[in-house]
Amino acid sequence: MVYEIARDKLKEECGIFGIYMNKPAVATEAARTTFYGLYALQHRGQESCGIAVSDGRHIDLHRGMGLVTDVIKSHHIENLKGNIAIGHVRYSTTGGSALMNAQPLVFHYLKGMVALAHNGNLTNAAELKTRLETYGSVFQTTTDTEVIANLMARYSQDTMEDALAKSMIDAKGAFALIIMTENQMVGLRDPMGIRPLCIGLLDGDYLLASESAALDTVGAKFVRDVEPGEMVVIDGQGLRSQQLAKSARRAHCIFEYIYFARPDSNIDGRNVNRMRRELGRQLAREHKPEADIVIPVPESGTAAALGYAQESGLPFEQGLIRNRYMGRTFIQPTQQMRELGVRLKLNVIPEVVAGQRVIMIDDSIVRGTTSKQIVQMVRKAGAREIHFMVASPPTQYPCYYGIDTSRREELIASSMNISEISDFIGADSLHYISKEGMFAALKTEGEEFCAACFCGDYPAGR
């Protein structure tokens, strides 16, 4: 049995990236560009990764368990030759942690070969799988991405675009997809736009990515977001678009802005860093205990802490330093080793916090165990008071749309009130931003977001 330090945070679903190059300068250019795109999306999944490449006749694949730089080496890229490439970084949600579930998934079907990279979860995956097995489909993985592939295969007598259009009528839930055949790349987004996907342009070649920061990394220009329910098809003729489905509402995942996405990304017209600062500003308007300094829990609490400091007029300090070279760390489940794991990840600067009334800001509290240990560390370093601030409302409900949340009974806010959580983590006070304040900071009344983890209202069902 092992204990994962990062388990006290919500786990992001996956990251996807693709590029269609008309005339690559070298045969491996598409694969190499995809490697850098995945590296920029590494925060979205650290469990497995892979790249699939088409040369117009055949699709080659390399994937494995681990980080991008551990799995994909230079000699692997040298074997991935072609003008179309798609890639995937994964943290398991549906399915489990196993090589067979690493993506992209590559299949043979009636019209040739197809590769799929998927971010999200189908809420009706089990129902669809049972139906498909009744019709004779065989499944080799435990991920719902294979359900999508089998849906496509059922409609394989149609064109790829028609097969996808019919498949999306059956699929329910949240999904952003990049699909590659021998000569096409297709991007698809669920009708409510829960999971993000955007389009880029690099020297006349089109790209698709979960976040705009990945486009920036490879030198591409952001063009626009894929619209909810839209399918974009990229081939030698360029890009064409088809609206497959329309929903009465949009439901972009609110946690993209709170925690998951890179601060330098723009998603659906909003800059993530700016939104996080606004959340911090709103938090200061709602809660302002007597204090001396503001410190973030890095890195995810940094932008909100800056916004809080600006609004409150209190000095912003780096009281906690994050070990930037620490990957996913697993340690034995003893109290002593758990404390060591937190210290490996974060270290306190006593000279900053000693004798101070500290406002400490984080993006969320999931189980509360890591927050408790951080509070203990800061108090041991000499802080006189610790007021813990959270730039999101209490996380009370699990996610069914591609985020690995704990079961509801493991979410501390589902069984404790704010006063009890404050006592549990050992803070002098604990304050969450209100739901109304969160939506005000994001300049919306909430209709265009999925905030089911806070309110239990699941826009695409369960």
Short mmCIF file of C-alpha atoms in Angstrom, two decimals:
data_model
loop_
_atom_site.label_atom_id
_atom_site.label_comp_id
_atom_site.label_asym_id
_atom_site.label_seq_id
_atom_site.Cartn_x
_atom_site.Cartn_y
_atom_site.Cartn_z
CA MET A 1 0.00 0.00 0.00
CA VAL A 2 1.26 3.47 -0.84
CA TYR A 3 0.10 6.96 -0.09
CA GLU A 4 0.16 9.63 -2.76
CA ILE A 5 0.92 13.13 -1.50
CA ALA A 6 -0.91 14.80 -4.38
CA ARG A 7 -4.10 12.86 -3.63
CA ASP A 8 -5.41 15.77 -1.55
CA LYS A 9 -5.94 17.75 -4.75
CA LEU A 10 -8.46 17.14 -7.49
CA LYS A 11 -6.84 15.29 -10.37
CA GLU A 12 -7.21 16.78 -13.80
CA GLU A 13 -8.62 14.59 -16.50
CA CYS A 14 -6.21 14.56 -19.49
CA GLY A 15 -4.49 16.75 -22.04
CA ILE A 16 -4.71 16.30 -25.82
CA PHE A 17 -2.76 17.80 -28.70
CA GLY A 18 -2.67 17.36 -32.47
CA ILE A 19 -1.12 18.83 -35.59
CA TYR A 20 -1.76 18.43 -39.32
CA MET A 21 1.29 19.48 -41.39
CA ASN A 22 0.94 19.85 -45.13
CA LYS A 23 4.65 19.73 -45.93
CA PRO A 24 6.78 19.06 -42.85
CA ALA A 25 10.42 20.09 -43.26
CA VAL A 26 11.51 16.72 -41.84
CA ALA A 27 9.57 13.50 -41.48
CA THR A 28 9.56 13.67 -37.67
CA GLU A 29 8.52 17.32 -37.34
CA ALA A 30 4.86 16.56 -36.52
CA ALA A 31 5.85 14.09 -33.80
CA ARG A 32 8.43 16.45 -32.34
CA THR A 33 5.97 19.35 -32.25
CA THR A 34 3.45 17.09 -30.51
CA PHE A 35 6.09 16.10 -27.95
CA TYR A 36 6.56 19.75 -26.99
CA GLY A 37 2.80 20.30 -26.98
CA LEU A 38 2.36 17.41 -24.54
CA TYR A 39 5.20 18.71 -22.40
CA ALA A 40 3.27 21.98 -22.08
CA LEU A 41 0.18 20.00 -21.04
CA GLN A 42 1.97 17.74 -18.57
CA HIS A 43 0.10 19.32 -15.64
CA ARG A 44 -3.11 17.78 -16.96
CA GLY A 45 -1.92 14.21 -16.50
CA GLN A 46 1.26 12.56 -15.24
CA GLU A 47 0.28 8.89 -15.35
CA SER A 48 0.80 7.96 -18.99
CA CYS A 49 1.35 9.56 -22.37
CA GLY A 50 1.67 8.74 -26.02
CA ILE A 51 1.99 9.97 -29.61
CA ALA A 52 0.42 8.51 -32.75
CA VAL A 53 1.60 9.59 -36.22
CA SER A 54 0.23 9.01 -39.72
CA ASP A 55 2.28 9.13 -42.92
CA GLY A 56 -0.81 8.90 -45.15
CA ARG A 57 -0.74 5.11 -45.34
CA HIS A 58 -0.18 3.83 -41.82
CA ILE A 59 -0.45 5.00 -38.20
CA ASP A 60 2.47 4.37 -35.85
CA LEU A 61 2.18 4.67 -32.08
CA HIS A 62 4.43 5.02 -29.07
CA ARG A 63 3.00 5.24 -25.56
CA GLY A 64 3.95 4.31 -22.02
CA MET A 65 3.48 4.87 -18.33
CA GLY A 66 5.08 7.97 -16.85
CA LEU A 67 5.94 11.56 -17.70
CA VAL A 68 6.43 12.80 -21.25
CA THR A 69 10.21 13.12 -20.94
CA ASP A 70 10.48 9.64 -19.43
CA VAL A 71 8.30 7.86 -21.97
CA ILE A 72 9.12 9.62 -25.25
CA LYS A 73 12.82 9.75 -26.06
CA SER A 74 14.61 11.05 -29.16
CA HIS A 75 14.92 7.57 -30.67
CA HIS A 76 11.17 7.07 -30.30
CA ILE A 77 10.47 10.30 -32.17
CA GLU A 78 12.84 9.20 -34.95
CA ASN A 79 10.52 6.26 -35.56
CA LEU A 80 7.37 8.41 -35.64
CA LYS A 81 7.42 9.74 -39.19
CA GLY A 82 4.46 11.40 -40.83
CA ASN A 83 2.64 14.66 -41.41
CA ILE A 84 -0.20 14.16 -38.88
CA ALA A 85 0.32 13.55 -35.18
CA ILE A 86 -1.87 13.44 -32.09
CA GLY A 87 -0.81 13.06 -28.47
CA HIS A 88 -2.24 12.49 -25.02
CA VAL A 89 -1.26 12.86 -21.37
CA ARG A 90 -3.45 10.96 -18.93
CA TYR A 91 -4.55 10.77 -15.38
CA SER A 92 -6.96 7.86 -15.03
CA THR A 93 -10.62 8.60 -14.33
CA THR A 94 -12.73 5.95 -16.05
CA GLY A 95 -10.69 2.77 -16.30
CA GLY A 96 -7.55 2.28 -14.29
CA SER A 97 -3.85 2.93 -14.26
CA ALA A 98 -2.53 0.46 -16.83
CA LEU A 99 -0.58 0.56 -20.09
CA MET A 100 -3.56 -0.83 -21.99
CA ASN A 101 -5.48 2.36 -21.11
CA ALA A 102 -2.68 4.74 -22.15
CA GLN A 103 -3.63 6.89 -25.13
CA PRO A 104 -3.86 7.56 -28.00
CA LEU A 105 -5.74 4.34 -28.73
CA VAL A 106 -5.19 3.00 -32.28
CA PHE A 107 -7.69 0.73 -34.05
CA HIS A 108 -8.23 -0.94 -37.38
CA TYR A 109 -11.75 -0.63 -38.77
CA LEU A 110 -13.58 -1.01 -42.09
CA LYS A 111 -12.11 2.14 -43.64
CA GLY A 112 -8.53 1.72 -42.37
CA MET A 113 -6.83 2.90 -39.18
CA VAL A 114 -7.93 5.45 -36.62
CA ALA A 115 -6.30 6.92 -33.51
CA LEU A 116 -8.22 8.57 -30.66
CA ALA A 117 -7.16 10.94 -27.88
CA HIS A 118 -9.91 11.74 -25.39
CA ASN A 119 -10.32 14.13 -22.48
CA GLY A 120 -13.42 13.66 -20.34
CA ASN A 121 -15.88 10.96 -19.29
CA LEU A 122 -18.96 9.47 -20.86
CA THR A 123 -21.66 9.23 -18.22
CA ASN A 124 -23.42 6.46 -20.15
CA ALA A 125 -20.24 4.46 -20.98
CA ALA A 126 -21.35 1.30 -19.13
CA GLU A 127 -24.74 1.31 -20.85
CA LEU A 128 -23.16 1.83 -24.28
CA LYS A 129 -20.55 -0.86 -23.67
CA THR A 130 -23.21 -3.42 -22.75
CA ARG A 131 -25.19 -2.54 -25.87
CA LEU A 132 -22.14 -2.73 -28.11
CA GLU A 133 -21.06 -6.08 -26.64
CA THR A 134 -24.55 -7.40 -27.40
CA TYR A 135 -23.92 -6.46 -31.03
CA GLY A 136 -20.59 -8.30 -31.00
CA SER A 137 -18.06 -5.59 -30.09
CA VAL A 138 -14.95 -6.74 -28.24
CA PHE A 139 -13.20 -4.48 -25.72
CA GLN A 140 -9.51 -4.67 -24.88
CA THR A 141 -9.28 -1.76 -22.40
CA THR A 142 -11.32 -0.50 -19.46
CA THR A 143 -11.53 3.10 -20.66
CA ASP A 144 -14.59 4.78 -22.13
CA THR A 145 -12.46 6.03 -25.04
CA GLU A 146 -12.76 2.54 -26.53
CA VAL A 147 -16.53 2.88 -26.33
CA ILE A 148 -16.26 5.87 -28.67
CA ALA A 149 -14.08 3.84 -31.06
CA ASN A 150 -16.63 1.03 -31.15
CA LEU A 151 -19.46 3.47 -31.76
CA MET A 152 -17.52 4.80 -34.73
CA ALA A 153 -16.95 1.26 -35.99
CA ARG A 154 -20.69 0.54 -35.89
CA TYR A 155 -21.24 3.39 -38.33
CA SER A 156 -18.14 2.61 -40.42
CA GLN A 157 -20.14 2.25 -43.62
CA ASP A 158 -20.51 6.04 -43.48
CA THR A 159 -17.80 8.65 -43.90
CA MET A 160 -15.66 9.38 -40.85
CA GLU A 161 -17.52 12.64 -40.33
CA ASP A 162 -20.94 10.98 -40.53
CA ALA A 163 -19.82 8.15 -38.25
CA LEU A 164 -18.67 10.66 -35.65
CA ALA A 165 -21.88 12.66 -35.97
CA LYS A 166 -23.95 9.53 -35.30
CA SER A 167 -21.67 8.45 -32.47
CA MET A 168 -22.10 11.76 -30.71
CA ILE A 169 -25.87 11.32 -30.69
CA ASP A 170 -25.32 8.22 -28.53
CA ALA A 171 -22.55 9.60 -26.29
CA LYS A 172 -23.51 11.50 -23.15
CA GLY A 173 -21.31 13.40 -20.75
CA ALA A 174 -18.15 15.44 -21.22
CA PHE A 175 -15.61 15.00 -23.96
CA ALA A 176 -13.02 16.73 -26.06
CA LEU A 177 -11.68 14.44 -28.76
CA ILE A 178 -8.92 14.48 -31.34
CA ILE A 179 -9.30 11.71 -33.91
CA MET A 180 -6.78 10.87 -36.62
CA THR A 181 -7.16 8.70 -39.70
CA GLU A 182 -4.43 8.11 -42.26
CA ASN A 183 -5.23 11.45 -43.92
CA GLN A 184 -7.43 13.51 -41.59
CA MET A 185 -7.44 15.06 -38.14
CA VAL A 186 -10.76 15.75 -36.46
CA GLY A 187 -11.53 17.73 -33.31
CA LEU A 188 -14.79 17.37 -31.44
CA ARG A 189 -16.24 18.97 -28.30
CA ASP A 190 -19.25 17.94 -26.22
CA PRO A 191 -22.48 19.94 -26.71
CA MET A 192 -22.11 21.87 -23.43
CA GLY A 193 -18.39 22.55 -23.84
CA ILE A 194 -17.53 21.04 -20.47
CA ARG A 195 -14.03 20.01 -21.56
CA PRO A 196 -11.84 22.57 -23.39
CA LEU A 197 -10.38 22.40 -26.89
CA CYS A 198 -8.87 25.12 -29.07
CA ILE A 199 -7.49 25.65 -32.57
CA GLY A 200 -4.07 27.02 -33.49
CA LEU A 201 -2.17 27.89 -36.65
CA LEU A 202 1.57 27.41 -37.23
CA ASP A 203 3.05 28.45 -40.58
CA GLY A 204 -0.19 27.54 -42.33
CA ASP A 205 -0.66 24.24 -40.47
CA TYR A 206 -3.54 23.63 -38.08
CA LEU A 207 -3.22 22.42 -34.49
CA LEU A 208 -5.66 21.34 -31.78
CA ALA A 209 -4.95 21.49 -28.05
CA SER A 210 -6.62 21.34 -24.67
CA GLU A 211 -5.12 24.71 -23.73
CA SER A 212 -3.79 27.72 -25.58
CA ALA A 213 -0.56 27.59 -23.55
CA ALA A 214 0.43 24.48 -25.53
CA LEU A 215 0.01 26.44 -28.76
CA ASP A 216 2.23 29.21 -27.37
CA THR A 217 4.90 26.66 -26.45
CA VAL A 218 5.26 25.38 -30.03
CA GLY A 219 5.09 28.88 -31.53
CA ALA A 220 1.57 28.60 -32.92
CA LYS A 221 -1.01 31.36 -33.04
CA PHE A 222 -4.27 30.88 -31.17
CA VAL A 223 -7.17 31.01 -33.64
CA ARG A 224 -10.25 30.24 -31.54
CA ASP A 225 -11.89 27.73 -29.24
CA VAL A 226 -13.76 24.81 -30.73
CA GLU A 227 -17.41 25.61 -30.06
CA PRO A 228 -19.52 23.31 -27.88
CA GLY A 229 -21.00 20.58 -30.09
CA GLU A 230 -18.73 21.53 -33.01
CA MET A 231 -16.65 19.18 -35.15
CA VAL A 232 -13.66 20.55 -37.04
CA VAL A 233 -12.11 18.47 -39.82
CA ILE A 234 -8.56 19.20 -40.96
CA ASP A 235 -7.04 17.70 -44.09
CA GLY A 236 -5.14 18.73 -47.21
CA GLN A 237 -7.92 21.15 -48.12
CA GLY A 238 -7.64 23.05 -44.85
CA LEU A 239 -10.16 23.29 -42.01
CA ARG A 240 -13.91 22.93 -42.26
CA SER A 241 -16.46 22.97 -39.48
CA GLN A 242 -19.81 21.32 -38.76
CA GLN A 243 -22.13 21.94 -35.83
CA LEU A 244 -23.17 18.45 -34.74
CA ALA A 245 -25.25 19.29 -31.71
CA LYS A 246 -26.60 22.28 -29.85
CA SER A 247 -27.44 22.53 -26.19
CA ALA A 248 -29.75 24.98 -24.48
CA ARG A 249 -26.92 25.85 -22.11
CA ARG A 250 -23.17 25.88 -21.85
CA ALA A 251 -21.37 24.30 -18.91
CA HIS A 252 -17.64 24.97 -19.07
CA CYS A 253 -15.78 23.28 -16.21
CA ILE A 254 -15.28 25.96 -13.56
CA PHE A 255 -12.28 24.15 -12.07
CA GLU A 256 -10.29 24.86 -15.23
CA TYR A 257 -10.16 28.48 -14.03
CA ILE A 258 -9.77 27.70 -10.34
CA TYR A 259 -7.03 25.07 -10.51
CA PHE A 260 -6.51 22.83 -13.53
CA ALA A 261 -5.46 25.00 -16.45
CA ARG A 262 -2.13 26.76 -16.72
CA PRO A 263 -2.35 30.43 -15.66
CA ASP A 264 -1.09 31.53 -19.08
CA SER A 265 -3.91 29.77 -20.93
CA ASN A 266 -7.02 31.41 -22.34
CA ILE A 267 -10.12 29.23 -22.27
CA ASP A 268 -13.42 30.24 -23.84
CA GLY A 269 -12.47 33.89 -23.94
CA ARG A 270 -11.12 34.16 -20.38
CA ASN A 271 -7.51 34.40 -19.25
CA VAL A 272 -6.96 31.90 -16.42
CA ASN A 273 -4.46 34.03 -14.48
CA ARG A 274 -6.76 37.07 -14.57
CA MET A 275 -9.71 35.00 -13.38
CA ARG A 276 -7.71 33.60 -10.46
CA ARG A 277 -6.66 37.11 -9.42
CA GLU A 278 -10.29 38.17 -9.53
CA LEU A 279 -11.23 35.23 -7.32
CA GLY A 280 -8.62 36.44 -4.82
CA ARG A 281 -9.93 39.99 -4.98
CA GLN A 282 -13.46 38.80 -4.34
CA LEU A 283 -12.27 36.65 -1.45
CA ALA A 284 -10.75 39.78 0.12
CA ARG A 285 -14.03 41.66 -0.29
CA GLU A 286 -15.87 38.88 1.51
CA HIS A 287 -13.35 38.02 4.25
CA LYS A 288 -10.69 40.30 5.72
CA PRO A 289 -9.53 39.26 9.19
CA GLU A 290 -6.86 41.31 10.94
CA ALA A 291 -3.55 40.10 9.52
CA ASP A 292 -0.02 41.16 8.61
CA ILE A 293 0.87 39.27 5.42
CA VAL A 294 -0.64 37.16 2.64
CA ILE A 295 1.09 33.97 1.48
CA PRO A 296 -0.02 31.48 -1.19
CA VAL A 297 0.08 27.71 -1.16
CA PRO A 298 2.13 27.41 -4.36
CA GLU A 299 1.66 27.16 -7.18
CA SER A 300 -2.09 26.96 -7.57
CA GLY A 301 -2.87 29.52 -4.86
CA THR A 302 -0.40 32.16 -6.08
CA ALA A 303 -2.59 34.17 -8.46
CA ALA A 304 -5.50 34.27 -6.01
CA ALA A 305 -3.15 35.35 -3.21
CA LEU A 306 -1.83 38.18 -5.38
CA GLY A 307 -5.37 39.33 -6.04
CA TYR A 308 -6.21 39.14 -2.34
CA ALA A 309 -3.13 41.17 -1.41
CA GLN A 310 -3.91 43.83 -4.02
CA GLU A 311 -7.50 44.19 -2.86
CA SER A 312 -6.76 44.08 0.87
CA GLY A 313 -3.64 46.24 0.80
CA LEU A 314 -1.68 43.63 2.75
CA PRO A 315 1.85 42.71 1.66
CA PHE A 316 2.23 39.59 -0.48
CA GLU A 317 5.03 37.27 0.65
CA GLN A 318 6.42 33.94 -0.52
CA GLY A 319 6.24 32.15 2.80
CA LEU A 320 6.14 28.68 1.24
CA ILE A 321 8.56 27.49 -1.43
CA ARG A 322 7.66 24.62 -3.73
CA ASN A 323 10.21 22.06 -4.87
CA ARG A 324 9.90 22.51 -8.64
CA TYR A 325 11.74 19.27 -9.38
CA MET A 326 9.44 17.00 -7.45
CA GLY A 327 7.33 14.75 -9.62
CA ARG A 328 4.63 12.40 -8.46
CA THR A 329 5.83 11.18 -5.09
CA PHE A 330 4.60 8.02 -3.37
CA ILE A 331 5.46 7.35 0.26
CA GLN A 332 4.54 4.81 2.90
CA PRO A 333 1.37 5.56 4.89
CA THR A 334 2.88 6.46 8.23
CA GLN A 335 2.41 9.85 9.83
CA GLN A 336 6.15 10.49 9.85
CA MET A 337 6.49 9.69 6.16
CA ARG A 338 3.38 11.69 5.22
CA GLU A 339 4.91 14.72 6.91
CA LEU A 340 8.16 14.12 5.06
CA GLY A 341 6.25 13.98 1.78
CA VAL A 342 4.73 17.41 2.36
CA ARG A 343 8.15 18.83 3.30
CA LEU A 344 9.59 17.37 0.10
CA LYS A 345 6.96 19.30 -1.80
CA LEU A 346 6.83 22.53 0.24
CA ASN A 347 9.20 24.27 2.63
CA VAL A 348 8.45 27.20 4.94
CA ILE A 349 10.63 30.33 5.18
CA PRO A 350 10.56 31.02 8.95
CA GLU A 351 11.96 34.52 8.48
CA VAL A 352 8.80 35.43 6.53
CA VAL A 353 6.12 33.97 8.80
CA ALA A 354 7.62 34.09 12.31
CA GLY A 355 5.59 36.37 14.61
CA GLN A 356 3.16 37.25 11.81
CA ARG A 357 -0.61 37.01 11.51
CA VAL A 358 -0.73 35.08 8.25
CA ILE A 359 -3.44 34.81 5.63
CA MET A 360 -2.74 31.63 3.68
CA ILE A 361 -4.54 31.15 0.37
CA ASP A 362 -5.14 27.96 -1.61
CA ASP A 363 -7.41 27.15 -4.53
CA SER A 364 -9.38 24.35 -2.82
CA ILE A 365 -9.54 21.85 0.01
CA VAL A 366 -10.45 18.28 -0.96
CA ARG A 367 -9.72 15.91 1.93
CA GLY A 368 -7.99 18.43 4.16
CA THR A 369 -5.00 16.28 5.09
CA THR A 370 -2.40 18.28 3.18
CA SER A 371 -3.91 21.60 4.30
CA LYS A 372 -3.60 20.38 7.89
CA GLN A 373 0.06 19.52 7.47
CA ILE A 374 0.86 22.84 5.79
CA VAL A 375 -0.83 24.76 8.60
CA GLN A 376 1.21 22.77 11.12
CA MET A 377 4.43 23.57 9.25
CA VAL A 378 3.71 27.31 9.15
CA ARG A 379 2.70 27.38 12.79
CA LYS A 380 5.85 25.47 13.78
CA ALA A 381 7.86 28.10 11.87
CA GLY A 382 6.53 30.73 14.28
CA ALA A 383 3.36 32.17 12.73
CA ARG A 384 1.27 33.89 15.41
CA GLU A 385 -2.07 33.36 13.65
CA ILE A 386 -3.05 31.47 10.51
CA HIS A 387 -6.22 32.41 8.62
CA PHE A 388 -6.79 29.91 5.81
CA MET A 389 -8.59 31.27 2.74
CA VAL A 390 -9.95 29.18 -0.14
CA ALA A 391 -10.54 30.68 -3.59
CA SER A 392 -13.43 28.31 -4.32
CA PRO A 393 -16.54 27.23 -2.43
CA PRO A 394 -16.51 23.99 -0.39
CA THR A 395 -16.07 20.93 -2.65
CA GLN A 396 -18.98 18.74 -1.58
CA TYR A 397 -19.83 16.58 -4.60
CA PRO A 398 -17.84 14.24 -6.88
CA CYS A 399 -17.31 14.91 -10.57
CA TYR A 400 -18.58 12.56 -13.28
CA TYR A 401 -17.14 14.48 -16.21
CA GLY A 402 -13.49 13.47 -16.30
CA ILE A 403 -12.01 14.70 -13.03
CA ASP A 404 -10.80 12.18 -10.50
CA THR A 405 -12.46 13.35 -7.31
CA SER A 406 -12.66 11.17 -4.26
CA ARG A 407 -15.89 9.48 -3.36
CA ARG A 408 -18.24 11.94 -1.71
CA GLU A 409 -17.58 10.54 1.75
CA GLU A 410 -13.88 11.37 1.30
CA LEU A 411 -14.59 15.03 0.50
CA ILE A 412 -14.17 16.78 3.82
CA ALA A 413 -16.76 19.47 3.07
CA SER A 414 -19.45 16.82 2.55
CA SER A 415 -19.30 15.72 6.19
CA MET A 416 -17.97 18.76 8.10
CA ASN A 417 -19.08 22.37 8.30
CA ILE A 418 -16.58 25.22 7.90
CA SER A 419 -15.94 25.53 11.63
CA GLU A 420 -15.22 21.80 11.90
CA ILE A 421 -12.89 21.87 8.89
CA SER A 422 -11.06 24.83 10.43
CA ASP A 423 -10.55 22.87 13.63
CA PHE A 424 -9.42 19.81 11.64
CA ILE A 425 -6.72 21.66 9.70
CA GLY A 426 -5.69 23.65 12.78
CA ALA A 427 -6.27 27.16 11.44
CA ASP A 428 -7.36 30.12 13.56
CA SER A 429 -10.09 30.72 11.00
CA LEU A 430 -11.18 29.30 7.65
CA HIS A 431 -12.99 31.20 4.93
CA TYR A 432 -14.25 30.08 1.49
CA ILE A 433 -15.33 32.34 -1.34
CA SER A 434 -19.11 32.24 -1.76
CA LYS A 435 -20.72 30.71 -4.84
CA GLU A 436 -22.19 34.12 -5.70
CA GLY A 437 -18.78 35.74 -5.24
CA MET A 438 -17.11 33.12 -7.41
CA PHE A 439 -19.52 33.78 -10.27
CA ALA A 440 -19.17 37.54 -9.79
CA ALA A 441 -15.38 37.20 -10.08
CA LEU A 442 -15.80 35.23 -13.30
CA LYS A 443 -18.25 37.90 -14.50
CA THR A 444 -21.16 35.56 -14.94
CA GLU A 445 -24.25 34.49 -13.06
CA GLY A 446 -23.14 30.90 -13.48
CA GLU A 447 -25.32 29.64 -16.31
CA GLU A 448 -22.37 28.98 -18.60
CA PHE A 449 -20.37 26.91 -16.09
CA CYS A 450 -20.51 23.44 -14.65
CA ALA A 451 -20.12 23.89 -10.88
CA ALA A 452 -21.54 20.51 -9.87
CA CYS A 453 -18.67 19.86 -7.45
CA PHE A 454 -19.96 22.80 -5.37
CA CYS A 455 -23.73 22.50 -5.75
CA GLY A 456 -24.53 18.96 -6.95
CA ASP A 457 -26.29 20.19 -10.12
CA TYR A 458 -24.97 17.98 -12.96
CA PRO A 459 -25.81 19.67 -16.28
CA ALA A 460 -25.05 16.61 -18.42
CA GLY A 461 -26.54 14.09 -15.98
CA ARG A 462 -24.76 11.38 -14.04
#
